Amino acid sequence: MTTINLSQPLDTATRPDNYLTHTRGFMSWAFTLDHKRIGVMYMVSVLISFFVGGVFALLVRTELLTPGQTIPGVTADVYNHFFTLHGAIMVFLVIIPSIPAALGNFIMPIMLGAKDVAFPRLNLFSYYLWLFGALFTVSSLLLGGFDTGWTFYTPYSTTTPAGGVIPALTGVFILGFSSIFTGLNFIVTVHKLRPPGMTWFRMPLFLWAIYATAIIQVLATPVLGITLLLLIVERAFNIGIFDPSMGGDPVLYQHFFWFYSHPAVYIMILPAMGIISELISVHAHRHIFGYKFIALSSIAIAIFSFLVWGHHMFTSGQSPLLNTLFSLISFSVAIPSAVKVFNWMSTLYKGNIVLNTPMLYALSFLVLFTIGGLTGIHLATLNTDVHLHDTYFVVAHFHYVMMGSALIGMIGGLHHWWPKMTGRMYNENLGRIACIIVFIGFNVTFFTQFFLGSQGMPRRYYDYLPEYQIYHVISTIGSYIMASGFLLTAYYLLASLFGGRIAPANPWGGRSLEWQCASPPPFDNFATQPRVGDCYDFTAIRWDEKEQGYVTDPALDSTKNSQFAAKNLH
Amino acid sequence: MAIKTQTFIDPFQGTPQRFAATVLGMWVFLVVVAMLFLGAIMGYLVVRVNPNLEAPFIPEGATGLPVSLVFSTIALMASSYSMHQATLHVRQGRPQEAHWSMTITMLLACVFLALQVFAWVTLWQQNVLFGDSLYAWSFYVLTGLHALHVLAGFVPLIRVWRKTARGGYSKQYPEGIVYCEMYWHLLGAIWLALYFTLWLGMRT
Ligand code: HEM
Ligand SMILES: [Cu+2]
């Protein structure tokens, strides 16, 4: 019967090598044009940056254990450098590239059944831009550091004596272009390289998310570029349009910065939402509920994201009319976000839920994003924000959305696609334990900060009143718990590379195209362009003992999905 | 120097698909560049209309925009036109003429840059110095940023120019020259917008 054939993912028999073994040596990686290798290079770089940013985070939290100085030698000034580097690294080096550039690069072309992204050379160029941008940013450490906060607010950033401001700004400028070119590449790829049969509304939701993200990347990031450029010129020549002494306007800087950076928070969260759509439907083995709503809400979020930047500036003296408008539009962003959450919950309802590591991360996302998003509403409310602005409440809010949602989504996706990327299974039990540790640690760290903030503890402070200490101690303990969870994750993932069980082509029962090619994929993904149907229809998927993975059974197939598999068997 | 990259797996199924995709990619790229200048223009307008200025925005002694800008504008528009002609010649199978038009385009681009430098020198001689006022600062920064983009445009211009010398473009899918043309027209459009903005800024 044909079923036997189909249990063999295409190409494994005919081609013994995969993208990891196809060519060898350092140069074969440094100058690779393969989107999968570039994705892996991004992933490694991003995870290293995550480690560095994490060390700074632990330093910040440790310093805050007691009022005044805690770590010998860490003065208020050094502390400012710590939190600035932590923020800049996490935002610009980790979260922004993590999903699109790392996971997206690896998975997106395979999901499309394409051989590569549209412009492979540009893709490699983007990676090197990232690398140089990262080196510049981190080199500022040696050149005197920078203590402006990741937001580089004027006039402080144009006047601080710290020597590393210009290198850091240059670094972020270069990183911006890395992000722009990745976005450009992805837009063209989605438009032009979709396989026959994959209409817009048959694309996996991850692709919708990546596409919406790419639009924000190319529209918003140039504005950051020009802002940083003007800032660099102003700092270098001591004159510029942000300088009030000459008739310039420092608040203009804030407008510019948030015109980019609010959309940028959706550059971070949208791809994570895309991952969650995949994780939830695959690991609940249930057709995604409300496909079109999820897809279009990504686009809606991308559009709204350009209209709300002023909610970061309620206390900057902008006109009451603007404040009201920005507040109102900010509320409405919650609608498409909630549309997604409800659709995910409906997908889970009566689903055949498997509580494995990716699913646990997806559930963590649901909880943490709900908290993060709802506290955003508190902040978007004018009168409460006047009280909460620049307190730990804001810190807690954005950690719930950036770390608890974007980063947790990324790690969930990493686990989901790990077998595909490496060809190995990780230790499932350790995975679950680590996820639970991270979840607990995260909430201990950041939920506490909501109390701190609502009681008036300002952000970015080195010293504080003794009343606050108990919260700071709890929060710091939470950060240690979280760190141990991440270390455990690093341990079992690395261990799986050496001793992990060989991964089947389809370990979870997914239906989208990446599960139809071998693990790890061959160097050119597919021998011939596959045909596709509904990638959320799991009726034809069944477990196969021999394969130790899922296979597609054409006898059960209600759609004509299996056509493509049959067509591809040589 | 060419960097040797590893095996290239062409994601496209032939020239037509690659051509269409790259044109789309160029459009996206044009949007990126346009957003960059849009940001700069918005910034300029915001500080220009600032009602709380202590001193007048245009310092005493400045005599307005240099007249040479009129001529540089004409040069850039003309180069846009000859760039368009070059593509047309290629599409209609006249490689020789295409090469000539490319030569003219490049000469006009040089004239444009020379006239911009002339404008800076003129202002400088009128003692409108970079660090003295926002008026001077924004003039130099805006026109300088644009001139940099024109300068960078010489990289594709020269490549296309050399390829037209060999008659290297196909009629149906003249890939490189079309991308170059798109970028070049954008620079023309941005210059018009910048010039208009600066002119507006001179009104009181
Ligand atoms: C329901 C949607 C959301 C709303 C209504 C919202 C609202 C707000 C508001 C009003 C502030 C400003 C608070 C202040 O400074 O006083 C803020 C800060 C912030 N939000 Fe959100 N937010 C939402 C979702 C997100 C998401 C999804 C992310 C990131 C993935 C995010 C990241 C941030 C960051 C990073 C800051 C602080 C930036 C800083 O000052 O350093 N927000 N949010
Ligand atoms: Cu915002």
Coordinates of N, CA and C and ligand atoms in Angstrom, one line a residue, chain A residues 258 261-263 265-266 308-309 311-312 330 397, ligand 2:
Chain A
W258 N 9.9 56.7 19.6 CA 8.7 55.8 19.8 C 8.0 55.5 18.5
S261 N 10.0 52.6 18.0 CA 10.1 51.6 19.0 C 8.7 51.0 19.5
H262 N 7.6 51.8 19.3 CA 6.4 51.1 19.6 C 6.1 50.0 18.5
P263 N 6.2 50.3 17.2 CA 6.0 49.2 16.2 C 7.1 48.1 16.5
V265 N 8.0 46.9 19.3 CA 7.5 45.9 20.2 C 6.6 44.9 19.5
Y266 N 6.0 45.3 18.4 CA 5.3 44.3 17.6 C 6.2 43.5 16.7
V308 N 0.2 54.5 17.8 CA 0.0 54.6 19.3 C 1.3 55.1 20.0
W309 N 2.3 55.5 19.2 CA 3.6 55.7 19.9 C 3.5 56.7 21.0
H311 N 1.7 56.9 23.5 CA 1.4 56.5 24.8 C 2.6 56.3 25.7
H312 N 3.8 56.5 25.1 CA 5.0 56.5 25.9 C 5.3 57.9 26.4
S330 N -4.5 53.3 21.7 CA -3.8 52.2 22.4 C -4.8 51.2 22.9
H397 N 5.4 45.4 33.2 CA 4.6 45.2 32.0 C 5.4 44.8 30.8
Ligands
CU2 CU 4.1 51.3 23.2

